[in-house]
Amino acid sequence: MRFPLLLTLQASWLTVCQATQHYPTTWGHYDLCKSEGYTDEGPTWYYMACQPEAADMTKYLKVFLDPPNITCGDPPETYCTLENPYMCNNECDSATEELAHPPELMFDHEGRNPTTFWQSTSWKKYPKPLAVNITLSWNKTIELTDDIVITFESGRPEQMVLEKSLDYGRSWQPYQFYATDCLDAFTMEPKSVRDITQHTLLDIICTEEYSRGYVWKNDKTVRFEIKDRFALFAGPKLHNMASLYGQLDTTKNLRDFFTITDLRIRLLRPATGATMVDEYNLSRYFYAISGIKVHGRCKCNLHANSCIYDKERLTCECEHNTTGPDCGRCKKNYQARAWSAGSYLPIPKGTANICLPNSVGPVTTDVCLYHLNDITNLDVKRWAGQGARNPVIITDDLHLRYLKAV
Ligand SMILES: [Ca+2]
């Protein structure tokens, strides 16, 4: 009598497995939040941990400059090149579209020739530092999935700090320091991402790799290396994401390290290409950025597989009876047990940790009764004998769970 139930469970499990094959497998099977199945008592849902796909996050940010009037062109100004102080035919004029360099040109689609870029005023007030803060705000927690890459069009800065916030810009922590001379600029020993190990992954380093002068003109990028850090757990080609996910699941600090609401680029000293600043030609010194790449996904606590951008705001489309911008709490009438984030474990389906309806009564724990692989006819009979008329079954993993009310 109970055989059909078991068979339909297995059949629906196969359906889930087949459905997930249509998705890219690189990042694991966390793209389905639930799947419909059938039991003797009618249709039911099976729940899995899920997360939105990683995407280009620069489409969803707001950019703020400090000081606000630091963009060139008001009044119009001419610039010289760093390499040749006598080549001064670049003009910035904010009132003329072809000559303006507003901040949005850091995020437009490149591929045009010539490139488009934001540009600061020149270092007219030398020796007062030419300091600019560029703040990128999402107003939403984001999990980084790829390197942050900043492309400079006129030499990379000699001193710069990349900072992050996890609380919408109220507090800031450094991500990485960049300088031609780390000891001189920040009294830090120079290091590179290659010096970082699993045990020192949370350490903040100063690197000299991305600050070389104009002799390296073709080297325009400054990076914050996310993938190299992932590789410490997932292997050089990130083939073992399960290992990384396992670590992220059990180590909150590690997970928080890759999570942001805001980024701040603090430009402290522009490229000078020399040890001495040419005080008679300060039009050679300025910042110009043609692109900033930030790749990541909405943090939805493994309770959503999509994130919508509406009214200039990102919000998780919460499943598992959760709600809030990050699916960070249980919906009204679904508070039979305390909210908790979903889990990547066990690999590959994870655990949904859904919020349960109040109607099941307070629940302290769910008891795993059966492992699907181990179920025999005898077990099914025993399960039928539990006496619960309508037990809640959650196949988060390969387990049938019976919720024990207290
Ligand atoms: Ca651009």
Short mmCIF file of C-alpha atoms and ligand atoms in Angstrom, two decimals:
data_model
loop_
_atom_site.label_atom_id
_atom_site.label_comp_id
_atom_site.label_asym_id
_atom_site.label_seq_id
_atom_site.Cartn_x
_atom_site.Cartn_y
_atom_site.Cartn_z
CA MET A 1 0.00 0.00 0.00
CA ARG A 2 2.84 2.38 0.85
CA PHE A 3 5.07 1.31 -2.03
CA PRO A 4 3.71 3.96 -4.42
CA LEU A 5 4.79 6.68 -1.99
CA LEU A 6 8.35 5.47 -1.95
CA LEU A 7 8.43 5.10 -5.70
CA THR A 8 7.01 8.56 -6.30
CA LEU A 9 9.58 10.00 -3.92
CA GLN A 10 12.36 8.38 -5.84
CA ALA A 11 10.81 9.37 -9.14
CA SER A 12 10.53 12.99 -8.10
CA TRP A 13 14.11 12.90 -6.87
CA LEU A 14 15.17 11.77 -10.31
CA THR A 15 13.14 14.61 -11.80
CA VAL A 16 15.04 17.09 -9.62
CA CYS A 17 18.38 15.62 -10.62
CA GLN A 18 17.46 15.75 -14.30
CA ALA A 19 16.16 19.31 -14.01
CA THR A 20 19.40 20.57 -12.51
CA GLN A 21 21.42 19.15 -15.38
CA HIS A 22 20.25 22.06 -17.53
CA TYR A 23 22.16 24.52 -15.37
CA PRO A 24 25.89 25.21 -15.38
CA THR A 25 27.53 22.87 -12.95
CA THR A 26 30.65 24.91 -12.21
CA TRP A 27 29.22 26.53 -9.13
CA GLY A 28 27.35 23.53 -7.78
CA HIS A 29 23.70 22.65 -7.77
CA TYR A 30 22.22 25.55 -5.90
CA ASP A 31 19.89 26.94 -8.52
CA LEU A 32 16.62 25.22 -7.57
CA CYS A 33 14.84 26.19 -4.37
CA LYS A 34 12.13 23.58 -4.52
CA SER A 35 10.64 20.90 -6.68
CA GLU A 36 7.12 19.56 -6.82
CA GLY A 37 6.45 15.94 -6.02
CA TYR A 38 3.58 13.71 -5.05
CA THR A 39 2.75 11.56 -2.07
CA ASP A 40 -0.31 9.50 -1.17
CA GLU A 41 -1.71 12.62 0.38
CA GLY A 42 -1.33 14.72 -2.74
CA PRO A 43 1.20 17.13 -4.17
CA THR A 44 4.03 18.26 -1.97
CA TRP A 45 7.20 20.33 -2.25
CA TYR A 46 10.76 19.19 -1.78
CA TYR A 47 13.11 21.94 -0.73
CA MET A 48 16.78 22.56 -1.47
CA ALA A 49 19.30 25.27 -0.65
CA CYS A 50 19.46 27.75 -3.53
CA GLN A 51 21.18 30.97 -4.59
CA PRO A 52 20.95 33.46 -7.46
CA GLU A 53 23.36 33.21 -10.36
CA ALA A 54 26.44 35.38 -10.23
CA ALA A 55 26.19 38.50 -12.41
CA ASP A 56 27.82 41.79 -13.32
CA MET A 57 26.98 43.84 -10.25
CA THR A 58 28.04 47.22 -11.64
CA LYS A 59 24.61 47.58 -13.27
CA TYR A 60 22.99 47.92 -9.87
CA LEU A 61 25.25 50.28 -7.95
CA LYS A 62 25.22 53.96 -7.11
CA VAL A 63 28.51 55.83 -7.30
CA PHE A 64 29.51 58.74 -5.06
CA LEU A 65 32.66 60.82 -5.34
CA ASP A 66 34.31 62.67 -2.47
CA PRO A 67 35.06 65.51 -2.88
CA PRO A 68 31.98 65.79 -5.12
CA ASN A 69 33.50 68.40 -7.45
CA ILE A 70 36.67 66.41 -8.15
CA THR A 71 35.66 65.44 -11.72
CA CYS A 72 37.54 67.42 -14.35
CA GLY A 73 36.02 69.88 -16.79
CA ASP A 74 34.45 72.60 -14.65
CA PRO A 75 36.18 74.89 -15.50
CA PRO A 76 37.67 73.28 -18.62
CA GLU A 77 41.27 72.20 -18.24
CA THR A 78 44.01 70.91 -20.52
CA TYR A 79 46.12 67.91 -19.59
CA CYS A 80 49.56 66.67 -20.46
CA THR A 81 50.54 63.04 -20.71
CA LEU A 82 52.60 61.47 -17.96
CA GLU A 83 55.22 60.19 -20.40
CA ASN A 84 55.70 63.42 -22.32
CA PRO A 85 55.15 66.72 -20.43
CA TYR A 86 55.11 68.62 -23.71
CA MET A 87 52.15 66.72 -25.06
CA CYS A 88 49.34 68.75 -23.56
CA ASN A 89 46.52 68.45 -26.04
CA ASN A 90 43.99 66.55 -23.91
CA GLU A 91 41.10 68.75 -22.93
CA CYS A 92 38.41 68.05 -20.34
CA ASP A 93 35.25 70.13 -20.54
CA SER A 94 32.17 68.94 -18.66
CA ALA A 95 29.92 71.13 -20.82
CA THR A 96 30.91 69.34 -24.06
CA GLU A 97 29.82 65.72 -24.33
CA GLU A 98 32.84 64.57 -26.34
CA LEU A 99 35.24 66.18 -23.86
CA ALA A 100 33.46 65.32 -20.58
CA HIS A 101 34.59 62.52 -18.27
CA PRO A 102 31.74 61.89 -15.82
CA PRO A 103 31.78 58.98 -13.29
CA GLU A 104 29.33 56.82 -15.27
CA LEU A 105 32.05 56.24 -17.88
CA MET A 106 33.65 53.85 -15.34
CA PHE A 107 30.70 51.49 -15.81
CA ASP A 108 29.66 51.82 -19.46
CA HIS A 109 30.11 49.11 -22.04
CA GLU A 110 33.69 49.27 -23.33
CA GLY A 111 34.78 48.02 -26.69
CA ARG A 112 34.54 51.44 -28.19
CA ASN A 113 37.64 53.06 -29.57
CA PRO A 114 38.86 55.24 -27.93
CA THR A 115 37.94 54.06 -24.45
CA THR A 116 35.66 56.11 -22.23
CA PHE A 117 36.75 57.09 -18.74
CA TRP A 118 36.14 59.18 -15.67
CA GLN A 119 38.88 61.70 -14.99
CA SER A 120 39.74 63.80 -11.95
CA THR A 121 41.01 67.35 -11.90
CA SER A 122 44.79 67.56 -12.02
CA TRP A 123 47.08 67.86 -8.99
CA LYS A 124 46.97 71.64 -8.98
CA LYS A 125 47.24 71.93 -5.21
CA TYR A 126 50.47 69.95 -4.88
CA PRO A 127 51.99 69.26 -2.33
CA LYS A 128 48.54 68.92 -0.70
CA PRO A 129 47.54 65.31 -1.48
CA LEU A 130 45.23 64.66 -4.41
CA ALA A 131 42.81 62.41 -2.53
CA VAL A 132 39.59 61.03 -4.03
CA ASN A 133 37.15 58.54 -2.56
CA ILE A 134 35.00 56.60 -5.02
CA THR A 135 32.17 54.84 -3.17
CA LEU A 136 30.09 52.13 -4.83
CA SER A 137 26.86 51.35 -2.98
CA TRP A 138 24.41 48.55 -3.62
CA ASN A 139 22.12 49.07 -0.64
CA LYS A 140 22.04 45.26 -0.54
CA THR A 141 24.41 42.56 0.65
CA ILE A 142 26.40 41.06 -2.23
CA GLU A 143 28.64 38.00 -2.28
CA LEU A 144 31.68 38.49 -4.50
CA THR A 145 32.37 35.69 -6.96
CA ASP A 146 35.20 37.07 -9.11
CA ASP A 147 38.11 39.49 -8.94
CA ILE A 148 37.44 43.20 -8.56
CA VAL A 149 39.27 44.84 -11.47
CA ILE A 150 39.89 48.57 -11.81
CA THR A 151 41.37 49.81 -15.09
CA PHE A 152 43.33 53.07 -15.08
CA GLU A 153 43.86 55.01 -18.29
CA SER A 154 46.78 57.22 -17.24
CA GLY A 155 49.02 55.22 -14.96
CA ARG A 156 47.97 53.37 -11.83
CA PRO A 157 48.00 55.29 -8.56
CA GLU A 158 51.12 55.19 -6.43
CA GLN A 159 49.03 54.84 -3.29
CA MET A 160 45.54 53.48 -2.99
CA VAL A 161 43.33 51.55 -0.55
CA LEU A 162 40.37 49.36 -1.43
CA GLU A 163 37.86 49.24 1.41
CA LYS A 164 34.59 47.43 2.04
CA SER A 165 31.53 47.93 4.17
CA LEU A 166 29.11 45.31 5.37
CA ASP A 167 26.71 47.76 7.01
CA TYR A 168 25.68 50.09 4.18
CA GLY A 169 28.63 52.44 4.64
CA ARG A 170 28.42 53.04 8.39
CA SER A 171 31.75 51.31 9.04
CA TRP A 172 34.61 50.47 6.70
CA GLN A 173 37.38 47.90 6.72
CA PRO A 174 40.37 47.76 4.37
CA TYR A 175 40.37 44.97 1.75
CA GLN A 176 43.81 45.64 0.32
CA PHE A 177 46.50 48.32 0.27
CA TYR A 178 48.32 49.22 -2.95
CA ALA A 179 51.53 51.23 -3.21
CA THR A 180 54.78 51.53 -5.13
CA ASP A 181 56.43 51.33 -1.70
CA CYS A 182 54.29 49.64 0.97
CA LEU A 183 56.69 50.34 3.83
CA ASP A 184 56.91 54.02 3.01
CA ALA A 185 53.21 54.53 2.31
CA PHE A 186 51.54 52.33 4.93
CA THR A 187 54.39 50.91 7.08
CA MET A 188 53.43 47.44 5.84
CA GLU A 189 55.69 44.75 4.42
CA PRO A 190 54.92 44.22 0.74
CA LYS A 191 53.16 40.95 0.02
CA SER A 192 51.27 39.39 -2.83
CA VAL A 193 48.23 37.15 -2.98
CA ARG A 194 50.64 34.24 -3.51
CA ASP A 195 51.85 34.68 0.08
CA ILE A 196 48.35 34.04 1.44
CA THR A 197 47.47 30.59 2.81
CA GLN A 198 44.25 29.03 4.07
CA HIS A 199 45.26 30.16 7.56
CA THR A 200 46.01 33.75 6.61
CA LEU A 201 43.19 34.30 4.14
CA LEU A 202 41.55 36.94 6.30
CA ASP A 203 44.80 38.93 6.60
CA ILE A 204 44.83 42.31 4.88
CA ILE A 205 47.97 42.84 2.81
CA CYS A 206 49.75 45.68 1.04
CA THR A 207 50.85 44.80 -2.47
CA GLU A 208 53.26 46.51 -4.88
CA GLU A 209 52.16 44.36 -7.83
CA TYR A 210 49.73 46.87 -9.29
CA SER A 211 51.51 50.16 -8.77
CA ARG A 212 54.46 50.08 -11.12
CA GLY A 213 55.16 53.28 -13.04
CA TYR A 214 54.60 54.29 -16.62
CA VAL A 215 57.30 52.00 -18.02
CA TRP A 216 54.62 49.34 -17.58
CA LYS A 217 52.12 51.40 -19.52
CA ASN A 218 50.30 48.40 -20.88
CA ASP A 219 49.61 47.15 -17.40
CA LYS A 220 46.59 49.22 -16.53
CA THR A 221 44.68 47.12 -14.02
CA VAL A 222 44.52 47.00 -10.25
CA ARG A 223 42.98 43.83 -8.88
CA PHE A 224 41.54 42.46 -5.72
CA GLU A 225 42.03 38.76 -6.20
CA ILE A 226 38.91 36.84 -5.20
CA LYS A 227 39.56 33.74 -7.30
CA ASP A 228 43.08 33.23 -6.00
CA ARG A 229 41.61 33.25 -2.51
CA PHE A 230 38.85 30.80 -3.49
CA ALA A 231 41.54 28.59 -5.01
CA LEU A 232 43.11 28.06 -1.58
CA PHE A 233 40.10 25.86 -0.82
CA ALA A 234 38.75 24.93 -4.26
CA GLY A 235 42.04 24.14 -6.04
CA PRO A 236 43.83 26.11 -8.78
CA LYS A 237 41.08 25.68 -11.38
CA LEU A 238 38.28 25.94 -8.83
CA HIS A 239 37.27 22.39 -9.68
CA ASN A 240 36.49 21.56 -6.06
CA MET A 241 33.88 24.17 -5.23
CA ALA A 242 32.36 21.68 -2.79
CA SER A 243 35.36 22.14 -0.56
CA LEU A 244 35.03 25.92 -0.71
CA TYR A 245 31.30 25.79 -0.03
CA GLY A 246 31.94 23.50 2.91
CA GLN A 247 34.35 26.05 4.36
CA LEU A 248 32.01 28.97 3.70
CA ASP A 249 29.23 27.08 5.43
CA THR A 250 31.11 26.44 8.61
CA THR A 251 33.22 29.61 8.87
CA LYS A 252 31.19 32.81 9.19
CA ASN A 253 34.29 35.04 9.07
CA LEU A 254 35.26 33.56 5.73
CA ARG A 255 31.79 34.06 4.32
CA ASP A 256 31.67 37.64 5.60
CA PHE A 257 35.07 38.31 4.04
CA PHE A 258 33.58 37.92 0.56
CA THR A 259 30.35 39.75 1.45
CA ILE A 260 29.87 43.51 0.96
CA THR A 261 27.20 46.18 0.77
CA ASP A 262 29.61 48.89 -0.44
CA LEU A 263 33.10 49.27 -1.82
CA ARG A 264 35.28 52.35 -1.47
CA ILE A 265 38.32 53.09 -3.62
CA ARG A 266 40.53 55.58 -1.82
CA LEU A 267 42.91 57.15 -4.32
CA LEU A 268 45.71 58.72 -2.28
CA ARG A 269 48.51 59.57 -4.72
CA PRO A 270 48.37 59.56 -8.53
CA ALA A 271 50.97 58.07 -10.84
CA THR A 272 53.98 60.35 -11.20
CA GLY A 273 56.24 57.99 -13.12
CA ALA A 274 59.25 59.31 -11.22
CA THR A 275 60.55 59.87 -7.72
CA MET A 276 60.18 63.64 -8.03
CA VAL A 277 56.99 65.52 -8.82
CA ASP A 278 57.37 68.05 -11.63
CA GLU A 279 55.99 71.11 -9.85
CA TYR A 280 56.05 73.19 -13.02
CA ASN A 281 53.77 70.86 -14.90
CA LEU A 282 51.13 69.54 -12.51
CA SER A 283 48.74 68.96 -15.43
CA ARG A 284 50.51 65.62 -15.89
CA TYR A 285 49.09 64.21 -12.65
CA PHE A 286 45.50 63.04 -12.28
CA TYR A 287 43.40 59.88 -12.00
CA ALA A 288 41.52 58.37 -14.92
CA ILE A 289 39.50 55.15 -14.64
CA SER A 290 37.92 53.50 -17.69
CA GLY A 291 36.37 50.46 -16.04
CA ILE A 292 35.50 48.82 -12.73
CA LYS A 293 34.43 45.17 -12.66
CA VAL A 294 32.52 43.74 -9.75
CA HIS A 295 31.06 40.27 -10.17
CA GLY A 296 28.89 38.74 -7.50
CA ARG A 297 25.47 37.58 -6.45
CA CYS A 298 22.78 38.79 -4.11
CA LYS A 299 23.15 37.29 -0.67
CA CYS A 300 19.85 35.57 0.00
CA ASN A 301 20.96 33.18 2.74
CA LEU A 302 20.42 30.24 0.35
CA HIS A 303 16.67 30.93 0.36
CA ALA A 304 16.27 32.41 -3.16
CA ASN A 305 17.47 31.63 -6.65
CA SER A 306 16.73 35.04 -8.11
CA CYS A 307 17.16 38.65 -7.19
CA ILE A 308 15.11 41.41 -8.76
CA TYR A 309 16.07 45.02 -9.44
CA ASP A 310 13.04 47.19 -8.89
CA LYS A 311 12.81 50.88 -8.00
CA GLU A 312 16.61 51.04 -8.13
CA ARG A 313 16.91 48.40 -5.45
CA LEU A 314 17.98 44.75 -5.42
CA THR A 315 15.79 42.33 -3.47
CA CYS A 316 15.92 38.56 -3.13
CA GLU A 317 12.82 36.72 -4.33
CA CYS A 318 12.54 34.68 -1.17
CA GLU A 319 11.39 31.07 -1.05
CA HIS A 320 11.20 28.63 1.85
CA ASN A 321 8.62 30.85 3.64
CA THR A 322 11.24 33.50 4.29
CA THR A 323 11.09 37.25 3.71
CA GLY A 324 13.21 40.44 3.86
CA PRO A 325 15.77 41.84 1.39
CA ASP A 326 18.19 38.98 2.20
CA CYS A 327 15.49 36.41 3.15
CA GLY A 328 16.76 36.98 6.67
CA ARG A 329 13.61 36.15 8.60
CA CYS A 330 10.56 33.89 8.59
CA LYS A 331 7.31 35.09 7.06
CA LYS A 332 4.37 35.87 9.29
CA ASN A 333 2.59 32.66 10.33
CA TYR A 334 5.73 30.63 9.52
CA GLN A 335 7.53 30.84 12.81
CA ALA A 336 7.21 27.36 14.25
CA ARG A 337 10.98 27.26 14.58
CA ALA A 338 13.66 29.94 14.59
CA TRP A 339 14.87 31.25 11.21
CA SER A 340 18.15 29.93 9.98
CA ALA A 341 20.13 30.34 6.78
CA GLY A 342 20.16 27.48 4.32
CA SER A 343 23.26 25.35 4.21
CA TYR A 344 25.51 24.21 1.34
CA LEU A 345 25.85 20.95 3.21
CA PRO A 346 25.46 18.17 2.47
CA ILE A 347 26.94 18.64 -0.99
CA PRO A 348 25.47 18.87 -3.62
CA LYS A 349 21.91 19.74 -2.65
CA GLY A 350 22.42 21.47 0.66
CA THR A 351 19.75 21.93 3.29
CA ALA A 352 16.93 24.42 2.84
CA ASN A 353 16.11 25.00 6.53
CA ILE A 354 12.68 26.25 5.57
CA CYS A 355 10.49 28.25 7.90
CA LEU A 356 7.64 26.07 9.10
CA PRO A 357 3.99 27.06 9.48
CA ASN A 358 2.85 27.90 12.97
CA SER A 359 0.20 25.18 12.53
CA VAL A 360 2.75 22.42 13.13
CA GLY A 361 3.28 23.79 16.65
CA PRO A 362 6.61 24.74 18.19
CA VAL A 363 9.38 22.59 16.81
CA THR A 364 12.72 22.23 18.46
CA THR A 365 14.28 19.70 16.16
CA ASP A 366 13.47 17.55 13.23
CA VAL A 367 14.42 13.96 13.53
CA CYS A 368 15.83 12.13 10.59
CA LEU A 369 13.95 8.90 10.31
CA TYR A 370 15.06 7.46 7.02
CA HIS A 371 17.87 7.73 4.63
CA LEU A 372 16.35 7.39 1.21
CA ASN A 373 18.98 4.90 0.09
CA ASP A 374 18.26 2.70 3.10
CA ILE A 375 14.50 2.62 2.92
CA THR A 376 13.04 -0.84 2.82
CA ASN A 377 9.52 -2.03 2.86
CA LEU A 378 9.90 -2.58 6.57
CA ASP A 379 10.91 1.06 7.15
CA VAL A 380 7.95 2.32 5.20
CA LYS A 381 5.65 0.26 7.39
CA ARG A 382 7.33 1.64 10.48
CA TRP A 383 6.97 5.16 9.18
CA ALA A 384 3.30 4.61 8.53
CA GLY A 385 3.07 3.52 12.12
CA GLN A 386 4.32 6.84 13.54
CA GLY A 387 0.74 7.83 14.05
CA ALA A 388 1.07 11.30 12.62
CA ARG A 389 -1.84 11.86 10.36
CA ASN A 390 -0.12 14.50 8.28
CA PRO A 391 3.58 14.46 9.04
CA VAL A 392 5.66 17.20 7.48
CA ILE A 393 8.22 15.64 5.22
CA ILE A 394 11.24 17.59 4.13
CA THR A 395 13.63 16.01 1.74
CA ASP A 396 16.33 18.63 2.19
CA ASP A 397 18.87 15.99 1.35
CA LEU A 398 18.46 12.28 0.93
CA HIS A 399 16.54 12.11 4.18
CA LEU A 400 12.91 11.85 5.05
CA ARG A 401 12.28 13.94 8.09
CA TYR A 402 9.47 13.75 10.54
CA LEU A 403 8.93 16.86 12.58
CA LYS A 404 8.80 16.18 16.25
CA ALA A 405 6.50 18.59 18.03
CA VAL A 406 7.12 19.44 21.67
CA CA B 1 34.46 53.15 -19.77
#
